[in-house]
XYZ file of C-alpha atoms in Angstrom:
520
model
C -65.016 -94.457 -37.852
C -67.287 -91.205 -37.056
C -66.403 -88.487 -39.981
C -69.074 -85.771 -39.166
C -69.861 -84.713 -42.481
C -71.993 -81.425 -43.513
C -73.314 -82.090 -47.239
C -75.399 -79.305 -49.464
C -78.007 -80.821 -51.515
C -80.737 -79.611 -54.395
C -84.879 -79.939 -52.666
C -85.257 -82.838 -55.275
C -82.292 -84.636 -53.688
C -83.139 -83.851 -49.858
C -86.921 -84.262 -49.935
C -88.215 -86.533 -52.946
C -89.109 -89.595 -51.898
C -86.278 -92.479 -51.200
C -83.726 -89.661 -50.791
C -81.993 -91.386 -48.273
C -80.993 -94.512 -49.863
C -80.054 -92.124 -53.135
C -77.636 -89.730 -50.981
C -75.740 -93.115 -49.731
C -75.032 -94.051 -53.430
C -73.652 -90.029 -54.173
C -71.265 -90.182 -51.264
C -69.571 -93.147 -53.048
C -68.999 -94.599 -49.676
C -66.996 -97.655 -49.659
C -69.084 -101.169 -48.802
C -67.935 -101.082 -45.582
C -69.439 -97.291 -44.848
C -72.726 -95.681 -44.434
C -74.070 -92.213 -43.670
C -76.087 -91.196 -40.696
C -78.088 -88.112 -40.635
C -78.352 -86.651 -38.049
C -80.266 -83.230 -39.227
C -81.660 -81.976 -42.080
C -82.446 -77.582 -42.681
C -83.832 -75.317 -45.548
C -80.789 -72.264 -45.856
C -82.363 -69.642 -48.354
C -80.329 -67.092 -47.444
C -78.380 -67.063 -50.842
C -80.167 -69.475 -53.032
C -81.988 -72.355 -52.006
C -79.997 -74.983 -50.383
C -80.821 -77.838 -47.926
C -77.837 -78.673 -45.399
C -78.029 -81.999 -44.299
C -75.523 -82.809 -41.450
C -74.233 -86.435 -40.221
C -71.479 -88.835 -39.897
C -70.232 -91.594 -41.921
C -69.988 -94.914 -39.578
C -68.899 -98.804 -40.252
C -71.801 -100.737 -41.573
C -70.587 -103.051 -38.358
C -71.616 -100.033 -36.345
C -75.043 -100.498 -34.927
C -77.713 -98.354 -36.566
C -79.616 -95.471 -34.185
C -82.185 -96.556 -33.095
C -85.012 -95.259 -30.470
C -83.899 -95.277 -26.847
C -87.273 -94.990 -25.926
C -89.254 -98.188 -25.521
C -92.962 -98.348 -24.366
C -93.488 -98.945 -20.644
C -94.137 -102.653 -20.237
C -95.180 -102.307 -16.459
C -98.634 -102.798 -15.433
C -99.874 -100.281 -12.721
C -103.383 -101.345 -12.565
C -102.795 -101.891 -8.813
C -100.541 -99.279 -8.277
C -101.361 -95.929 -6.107
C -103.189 -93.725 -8.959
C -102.476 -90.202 -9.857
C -105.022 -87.602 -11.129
C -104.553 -86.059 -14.213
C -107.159 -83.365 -14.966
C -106.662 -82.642 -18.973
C -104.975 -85.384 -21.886
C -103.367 -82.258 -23.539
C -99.846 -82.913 -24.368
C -98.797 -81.980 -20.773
C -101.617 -84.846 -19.438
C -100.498 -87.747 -22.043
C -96.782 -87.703 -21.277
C -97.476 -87.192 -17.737
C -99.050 -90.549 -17.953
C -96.998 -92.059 -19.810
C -94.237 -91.289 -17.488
C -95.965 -91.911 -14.309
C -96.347 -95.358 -15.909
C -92.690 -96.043 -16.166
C -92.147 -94.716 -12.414
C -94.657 -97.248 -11.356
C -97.581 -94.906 -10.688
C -101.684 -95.636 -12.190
C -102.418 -92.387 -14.355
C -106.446 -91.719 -14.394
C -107.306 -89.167 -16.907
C -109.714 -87.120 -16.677
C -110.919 -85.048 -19.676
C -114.300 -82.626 -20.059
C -114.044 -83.540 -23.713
C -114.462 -86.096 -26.420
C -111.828 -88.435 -27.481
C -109.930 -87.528 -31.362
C -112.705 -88.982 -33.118
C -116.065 -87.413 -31.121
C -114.523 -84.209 -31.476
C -114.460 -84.099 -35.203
C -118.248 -83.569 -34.724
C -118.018 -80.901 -32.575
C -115.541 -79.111 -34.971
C -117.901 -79.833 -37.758
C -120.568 -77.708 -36.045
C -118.733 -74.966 -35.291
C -117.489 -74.601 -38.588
C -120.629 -75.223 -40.465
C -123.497 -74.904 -38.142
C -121.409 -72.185 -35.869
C -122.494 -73.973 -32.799
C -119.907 -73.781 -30.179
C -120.089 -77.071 -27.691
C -117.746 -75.596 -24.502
C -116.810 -78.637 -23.355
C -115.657 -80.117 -27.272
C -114.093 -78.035 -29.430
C -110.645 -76.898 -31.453
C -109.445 -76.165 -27.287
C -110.908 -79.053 -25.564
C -111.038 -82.979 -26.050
C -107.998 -85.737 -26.421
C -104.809 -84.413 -27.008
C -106.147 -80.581 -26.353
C -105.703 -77.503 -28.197
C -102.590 -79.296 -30.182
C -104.447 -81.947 -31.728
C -105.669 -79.939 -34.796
C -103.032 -77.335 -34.800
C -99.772 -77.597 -37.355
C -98.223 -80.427 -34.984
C -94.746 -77.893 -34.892
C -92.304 -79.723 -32.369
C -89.815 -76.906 -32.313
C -89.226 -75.051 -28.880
C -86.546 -72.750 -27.224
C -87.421 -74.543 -24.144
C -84.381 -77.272 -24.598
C -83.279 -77.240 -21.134
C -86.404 -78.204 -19.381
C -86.309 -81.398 -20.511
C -85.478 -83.960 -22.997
C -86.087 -82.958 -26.445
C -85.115 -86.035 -28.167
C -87.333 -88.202 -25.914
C -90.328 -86.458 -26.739
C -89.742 -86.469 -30.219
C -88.554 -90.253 -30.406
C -92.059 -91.121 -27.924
C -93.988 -89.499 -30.714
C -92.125 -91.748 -33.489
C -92.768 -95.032 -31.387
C -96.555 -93.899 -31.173
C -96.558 -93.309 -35.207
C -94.939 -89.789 -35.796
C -93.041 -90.181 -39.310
C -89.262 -90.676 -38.453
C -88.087 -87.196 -40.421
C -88.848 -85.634 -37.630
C -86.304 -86.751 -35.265
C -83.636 -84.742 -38.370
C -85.683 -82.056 -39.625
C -84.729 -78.396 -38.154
C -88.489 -77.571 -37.693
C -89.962 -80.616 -37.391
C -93.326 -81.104 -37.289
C -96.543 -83.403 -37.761
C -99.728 -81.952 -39.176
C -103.669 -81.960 -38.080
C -104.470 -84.842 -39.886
C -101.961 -87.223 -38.575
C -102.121 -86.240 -34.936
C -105.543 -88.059 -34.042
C -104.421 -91.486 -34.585
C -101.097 -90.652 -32.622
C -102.860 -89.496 -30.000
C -105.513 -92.421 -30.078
C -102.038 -94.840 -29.994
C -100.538 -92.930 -26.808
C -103.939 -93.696 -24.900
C -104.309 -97.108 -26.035
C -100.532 -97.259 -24.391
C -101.942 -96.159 -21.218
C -104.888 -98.019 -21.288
C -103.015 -101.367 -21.753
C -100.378 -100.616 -19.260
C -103.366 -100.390 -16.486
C -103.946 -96.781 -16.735
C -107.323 -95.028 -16.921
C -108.578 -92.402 -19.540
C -112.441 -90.782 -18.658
C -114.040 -88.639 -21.559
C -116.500 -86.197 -21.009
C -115.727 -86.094 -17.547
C -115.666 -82.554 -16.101
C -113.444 -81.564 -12.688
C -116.158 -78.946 -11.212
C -114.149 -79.028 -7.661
C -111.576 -79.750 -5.313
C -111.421 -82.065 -2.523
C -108.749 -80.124 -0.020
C -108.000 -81.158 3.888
C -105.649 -79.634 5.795
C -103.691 -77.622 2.998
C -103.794 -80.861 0.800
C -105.518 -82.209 -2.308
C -106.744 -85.574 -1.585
C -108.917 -85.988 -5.032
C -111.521 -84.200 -6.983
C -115.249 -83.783 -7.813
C -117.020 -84.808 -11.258
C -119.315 -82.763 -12.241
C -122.434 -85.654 -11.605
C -121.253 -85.549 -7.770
C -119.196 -88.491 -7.569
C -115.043 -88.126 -6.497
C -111.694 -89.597 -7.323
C -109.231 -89.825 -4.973
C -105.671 -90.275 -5.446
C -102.228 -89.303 -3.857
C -101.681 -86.259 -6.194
C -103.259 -84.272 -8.789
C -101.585 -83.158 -12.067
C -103.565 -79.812 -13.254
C -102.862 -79.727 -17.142
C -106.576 -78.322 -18.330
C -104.697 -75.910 -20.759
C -104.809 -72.452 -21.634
C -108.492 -71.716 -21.786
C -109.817 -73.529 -19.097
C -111.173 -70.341 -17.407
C -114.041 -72.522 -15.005
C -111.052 -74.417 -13.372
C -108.713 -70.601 -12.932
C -112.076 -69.442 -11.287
C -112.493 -72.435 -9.368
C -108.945 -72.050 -7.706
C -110.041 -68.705 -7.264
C -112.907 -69.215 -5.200
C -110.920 -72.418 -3.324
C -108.137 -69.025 -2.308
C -105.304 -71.217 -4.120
C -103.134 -68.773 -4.794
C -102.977 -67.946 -8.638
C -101.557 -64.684 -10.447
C -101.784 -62.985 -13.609
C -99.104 -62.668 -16.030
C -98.659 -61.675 -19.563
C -100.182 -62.747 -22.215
C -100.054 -61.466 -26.157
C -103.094 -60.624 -28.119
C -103.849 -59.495 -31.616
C -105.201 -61.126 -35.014
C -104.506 -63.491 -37.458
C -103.163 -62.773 -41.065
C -103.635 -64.999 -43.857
C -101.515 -64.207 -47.642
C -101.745 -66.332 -50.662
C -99.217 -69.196 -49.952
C -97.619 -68.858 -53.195
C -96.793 -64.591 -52.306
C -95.357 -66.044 -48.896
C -92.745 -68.919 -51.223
C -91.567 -65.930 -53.461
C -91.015 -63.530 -50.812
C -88.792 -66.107 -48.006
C -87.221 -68.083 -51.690
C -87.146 -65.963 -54.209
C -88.264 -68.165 -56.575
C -91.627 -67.648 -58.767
C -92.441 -71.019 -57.958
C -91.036 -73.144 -55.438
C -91.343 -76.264 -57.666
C -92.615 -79.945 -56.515
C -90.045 -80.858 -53.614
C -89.627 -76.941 -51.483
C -91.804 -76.859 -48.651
C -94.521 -74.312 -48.339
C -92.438 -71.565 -47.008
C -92.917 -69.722 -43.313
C -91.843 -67.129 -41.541
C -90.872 -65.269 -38.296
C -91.203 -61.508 -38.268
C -91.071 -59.331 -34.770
C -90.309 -55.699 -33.595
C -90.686 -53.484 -30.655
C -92.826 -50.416 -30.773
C -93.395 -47.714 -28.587
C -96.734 -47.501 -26.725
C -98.703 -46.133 -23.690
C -95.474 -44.929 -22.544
C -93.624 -48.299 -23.256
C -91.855 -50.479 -25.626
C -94.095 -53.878 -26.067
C -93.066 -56.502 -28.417
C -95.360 -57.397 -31.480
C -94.561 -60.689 -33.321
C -95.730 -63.424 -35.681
C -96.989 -66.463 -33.818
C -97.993 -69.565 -34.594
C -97.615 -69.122 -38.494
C -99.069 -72.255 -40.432
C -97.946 -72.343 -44.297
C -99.924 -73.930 -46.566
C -103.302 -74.079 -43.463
C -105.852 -73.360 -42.481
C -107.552 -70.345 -40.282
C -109.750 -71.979 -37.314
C -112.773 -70.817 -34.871
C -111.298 -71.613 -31.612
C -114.302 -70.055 -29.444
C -114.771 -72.087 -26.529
C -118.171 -70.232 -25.317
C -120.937 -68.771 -27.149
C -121.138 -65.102 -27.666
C -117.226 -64.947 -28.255
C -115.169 -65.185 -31.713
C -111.769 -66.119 -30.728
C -109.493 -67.927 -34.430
C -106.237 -70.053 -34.693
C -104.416 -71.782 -37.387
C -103.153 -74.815 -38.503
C -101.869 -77.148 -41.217
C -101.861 -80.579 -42.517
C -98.892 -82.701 -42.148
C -98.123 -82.549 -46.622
C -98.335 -77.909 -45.642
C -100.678 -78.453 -49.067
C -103.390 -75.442 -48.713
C -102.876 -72.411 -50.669
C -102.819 -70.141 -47.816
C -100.646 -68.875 -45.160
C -101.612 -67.827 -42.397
C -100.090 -66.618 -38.953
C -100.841 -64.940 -35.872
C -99.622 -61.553 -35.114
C -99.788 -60.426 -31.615
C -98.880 -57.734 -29.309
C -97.922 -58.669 -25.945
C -99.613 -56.772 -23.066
C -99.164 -57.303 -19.151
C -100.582 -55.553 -15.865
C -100.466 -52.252 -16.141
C -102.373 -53.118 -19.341
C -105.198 -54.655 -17.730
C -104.614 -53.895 -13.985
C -103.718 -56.382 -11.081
C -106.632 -56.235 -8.105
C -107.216 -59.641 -9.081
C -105.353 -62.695 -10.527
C -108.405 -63.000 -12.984
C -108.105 -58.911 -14.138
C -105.716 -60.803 -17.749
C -108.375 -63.058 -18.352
C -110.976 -60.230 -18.140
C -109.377 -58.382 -20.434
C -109.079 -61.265 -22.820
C -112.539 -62.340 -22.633
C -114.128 -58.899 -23.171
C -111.935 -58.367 -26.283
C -113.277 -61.954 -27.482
C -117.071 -61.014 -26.986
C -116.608 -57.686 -29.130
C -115.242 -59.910 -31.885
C -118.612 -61.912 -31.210
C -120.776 -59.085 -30.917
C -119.507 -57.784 -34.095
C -120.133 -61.230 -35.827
C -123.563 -61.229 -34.677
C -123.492 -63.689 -32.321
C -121.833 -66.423 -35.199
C -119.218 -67.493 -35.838
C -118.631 -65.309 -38.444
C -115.128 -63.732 -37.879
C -115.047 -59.449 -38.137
C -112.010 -59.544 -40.651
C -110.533 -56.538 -43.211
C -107.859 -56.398 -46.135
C -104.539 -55.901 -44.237
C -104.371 -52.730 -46.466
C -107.243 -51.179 -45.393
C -106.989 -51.896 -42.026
C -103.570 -50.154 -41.726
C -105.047 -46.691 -43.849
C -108.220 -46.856 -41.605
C -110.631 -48.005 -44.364
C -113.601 -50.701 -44.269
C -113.185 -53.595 -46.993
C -116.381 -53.909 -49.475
C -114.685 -57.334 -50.509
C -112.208 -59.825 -49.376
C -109.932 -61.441 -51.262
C -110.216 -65.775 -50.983
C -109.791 -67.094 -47.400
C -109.921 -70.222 -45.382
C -111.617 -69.271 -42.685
C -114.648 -71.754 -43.239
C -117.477 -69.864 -41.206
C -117.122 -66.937 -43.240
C -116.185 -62.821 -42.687
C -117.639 -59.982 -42.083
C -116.282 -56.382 -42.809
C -115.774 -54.682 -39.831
C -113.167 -52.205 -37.983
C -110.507 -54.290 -36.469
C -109.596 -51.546 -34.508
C -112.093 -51.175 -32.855
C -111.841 -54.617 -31.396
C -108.933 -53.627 -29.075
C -107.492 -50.918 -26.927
C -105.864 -48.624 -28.767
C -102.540 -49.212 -27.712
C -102.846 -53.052 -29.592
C -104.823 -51.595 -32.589
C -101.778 -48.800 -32.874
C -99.227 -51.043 -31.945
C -100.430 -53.822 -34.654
C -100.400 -51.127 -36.974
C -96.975 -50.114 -36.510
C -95.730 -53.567 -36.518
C -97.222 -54.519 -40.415
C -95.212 -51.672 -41.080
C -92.394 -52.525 -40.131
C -93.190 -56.162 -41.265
C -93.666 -54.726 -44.499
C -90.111 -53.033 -45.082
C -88.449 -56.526 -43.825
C -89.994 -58.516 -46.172
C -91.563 -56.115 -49.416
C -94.779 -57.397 -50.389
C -96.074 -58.666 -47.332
C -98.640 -55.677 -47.324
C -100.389 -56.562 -50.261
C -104.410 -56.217 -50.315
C -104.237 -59.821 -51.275
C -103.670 -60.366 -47.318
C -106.611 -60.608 -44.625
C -106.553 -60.118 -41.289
C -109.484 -61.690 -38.847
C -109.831 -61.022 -35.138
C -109.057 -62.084 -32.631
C -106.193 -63.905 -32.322
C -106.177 -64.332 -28.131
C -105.351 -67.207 -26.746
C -102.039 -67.260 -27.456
C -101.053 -68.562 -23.552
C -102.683 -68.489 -20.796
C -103.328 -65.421 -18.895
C -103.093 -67.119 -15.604
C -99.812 -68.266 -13.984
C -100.731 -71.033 -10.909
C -97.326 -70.466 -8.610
C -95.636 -74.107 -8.154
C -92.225 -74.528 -6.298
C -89.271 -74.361 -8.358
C -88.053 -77.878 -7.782
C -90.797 -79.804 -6.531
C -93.117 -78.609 -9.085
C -95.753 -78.619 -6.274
C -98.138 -75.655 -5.600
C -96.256 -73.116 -3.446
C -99.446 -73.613 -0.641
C -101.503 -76.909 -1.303
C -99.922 -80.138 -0.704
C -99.971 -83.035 -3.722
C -101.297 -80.009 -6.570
C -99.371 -80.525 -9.299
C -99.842 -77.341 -11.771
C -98.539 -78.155 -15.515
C -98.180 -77.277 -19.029
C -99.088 -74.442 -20.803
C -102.851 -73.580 -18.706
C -100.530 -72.907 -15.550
C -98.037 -70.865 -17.215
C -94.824 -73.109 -17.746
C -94.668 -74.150 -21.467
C -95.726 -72.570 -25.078
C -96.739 -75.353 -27.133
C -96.409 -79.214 -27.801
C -93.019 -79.905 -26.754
C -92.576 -77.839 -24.079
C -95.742 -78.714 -22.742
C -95.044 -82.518 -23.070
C -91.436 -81.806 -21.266
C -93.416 -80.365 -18.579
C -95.747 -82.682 -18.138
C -92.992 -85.469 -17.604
C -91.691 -82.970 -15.414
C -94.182 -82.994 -12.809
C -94.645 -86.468 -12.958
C -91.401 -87.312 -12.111
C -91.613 -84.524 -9.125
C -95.116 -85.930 -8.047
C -93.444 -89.508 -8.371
C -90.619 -88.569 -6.050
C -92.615 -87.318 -3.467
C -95.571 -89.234 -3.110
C -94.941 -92.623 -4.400
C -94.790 -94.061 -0.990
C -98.269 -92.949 -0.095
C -100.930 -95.934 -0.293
C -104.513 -95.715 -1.206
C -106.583 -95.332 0.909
């Protein structure tokens, strides 16, 4: 018995709570049956309607459960393996290199989950900006207060399910190994994140906070270990480089070492925040999405023609029902991001909208020439703040008719904006470009340019504009020996799960061909 079955159910009966046990009763399923669902989706297209897909089994059948089980091997003794950054690509490195019978050491410039939360306290209310702790750096990296999304196009790098089903057996709720868009929220990912080191730590691993890679240690075309920033070194038979997207010290470190790096593209832009409740009539058409709808999101893109070229502009990152972030990682620079909590309860929406731009944007005499352009864009938006964080921001209205804003409507942007000419943030071909995308935006979805909406600058680090060259299969730098590049600061994953893939990825590769090396 294996009927796959495709039901259509009200919100109330797909999301209130004990809906589960309720849909068994309304199949009428005979005492020997039960349903197992496999996925759950939101279909507004003509009405609202949640599909919920699975098949109905013998009760004798066993129920799913998670393949994945925790490591139970201790590698305490066993040959160790740098990891520089405990972003998602870092953790599930380790967690993997435990299974293969490797001793992760972690080594992160920031504060674990819970130091952090100072550090994100001060930028937001004292607009201090600690480099080394903040919404980009620390345990579990720029992800950790972000929305939590665990939705990716990049299936066939890895395992999908495992990732997912690892984040379950460290606490993740369960919904989101059947939910379409799953995802977990900035309040709940801390105390995963805490669980997945703990994991490590009692398997034999090591995890080192505020402990800052400042240089390699590199003989004869290979990376034998690194150096701390107070002098001292760790050696090991490989190093796994996942610092992350805006780790510009360790891109201008390889620089200076002549590892080979390049630029790549990179998108750019601002965020845009509506009034949640505009955002749930426009994607439901509904006048109020009632108690059991989700805050609504969406996806919007185009292409538009500029400097002699068609360049993409596109929502990224949207967060319904969230928050707008300061995500500077140096003083002098005003750089924002988004996120939500895992119940999508604020009453704004907010998303970034970026333009992508590449090297004949920004030039190509030097692998660094993206993240110059990046950085100068960021320090206007500081300058322009006065040296606060204080974000330059305008109505979305005014900023498309060329006007300055005298008032703002409500925001959640907790530091506070200033009226100022987004524009003239950016190169005009991004300023132009953004300003033909709203327009578009605002046909495909009518109300969406309200003056109700804000836009804040700059929305920049949306990946990193650095690509560090690794060989296709091995995973290993195409010049130094045992450098492992990773995630999404080396330029091979966009976000949480494709980062995560990645990072098992390269452990695996590192595993395979270095495992027999001994320490010295």
């Amino acid at each position: 018995m294996n009927d796959l079955k495709e039901l259509v159910l009200t919100p109330e009966e797909a999301f209130s709570e004990g809906w589960e046990n309720r849909l068994q009763k309304k199949l009428h399923l005979a005492p020997e049956e039960r349903f197992e669902i496999q996925k759950r989706s939101i279909d507004a297209r003509k009405g609202i309607k949640v599909r919920v897909r699975g098949s109905i089994k013998s009760i004798t059948d066993p129920v799913h459960q998670l393949e994945y089980i925790k490591p139970e091997n201790q590698v305490e003794q066993a040959d160790p393996v740098i990891i520089v950054g405990s972003g998602p690509a870092g953790l599930f490195a380790a967690l993997k290199l435990i299974e293969l019978g490797l001793k992760p050491i972690i080594l992160e410039r920031g504060g674990d989950v819970r130091a952090r939360r100072r550090d994100l306290a001060n930028i937001n209310k004292k607009h201090i900006v600690n480099p080394e702790s903040n919404y980009c750096f620390g345990e579990g990296g720029a992800g950790t207060y972000s929305d939590g999304k665990l939705y990716t196009r990049s299936k066939k790098r890895g395992d999908l399910q495992r990732i997912l089903e690892i984040l379950v057996a460290h606490g993740a709720n369960p919904e989101i190994l059947i939910d379409a868009h799953p995802h977990i929220g900035t309040n709940k990912l801390p105390k995963l994140i805490a669980d997945m080191r703990q994991t490590i730590l009692s398997r034999g691993g090591e995890v080192h906070f505020d402990t800052k890679v400042v240089d390699l240690k590199l003989k004869n075309g290979e990376l034998t270990g690194v150096v701390l920033e107070d002098g001292s070194e760790v050696n090991g038979i490989g190093v796994i480089l996942a610092t992350g997207h805006s780790a510009r010290d360790v891109f201008e470190l390889l620089d200076r070492k002549k590892i080979e790096i390049e630029s790549k593209p990179f998108a750019i832009g601002v965020r845009v925040e509506h009034p949640q409740q505009l955002i749930d009539r426009l994607q439901y058409k509904l006048k109020d999405r009632g108690k059991y709808l989700p805050a609504a999101s969406y996806a919007v893109v185009d292409q538009v023609q500029q400097a002699g070229k068609k360049r993409g502009v596109f929502s990224f990152c949207m967060c319904p029902g969230g928050f707008i972030v300061p995500s500077a990682t140096s003083k002098g620079e005003v750089v924002v991001n988004g996120m939500s909590p895992s119940r999508r309860d604020s009453k704004y929406a907010n998303s970034g909208i970026v333009v992508t731009v590449d090297q004949s944007d920004f030039g190509d005499q030097s692998p660094l020439e993206g993240l110059r352009y990046q950085q100068k864009i960021e320090q206007k938006a500081g300058k322009a703040s006065g040296h606060s964080q204080t974000a330059p921001a305008q109505r979305l209205t005014d900023f498309i008719h060329n006007r300055s804003s005298s008032s703002f409507p409500e925001c959640s942007y907790q530091p506070g904006l200033i009226d100022h000419d987004i524009a003239s943030l950016f190169p005009k071909l991004i300023s132009d470009s953004l300003k033909q995308g709203f327009k578009s935006f605002g046909k495909k979805m009518r109300g969406y340019l309200t003056e109700e909406a804000v836009i804040v600058g700059v929305e920049s680090r949306t990946s990193s504009p650095v690509k560090i060259p690794r060989d296709r299969e091995t995973c290993e730098h195409i010049r130094i020996k045992r450098l492992f590049p990773c995630g999404e600061g080396a330029g091979y994953a966009g976000g949480i799960v494709s980062a995560a893939m990645d990072g098992e990825r390269c452990a695996t590769a590192l595993a395979k061909l270095y495992s027999s090396i001994r320490k010295a």
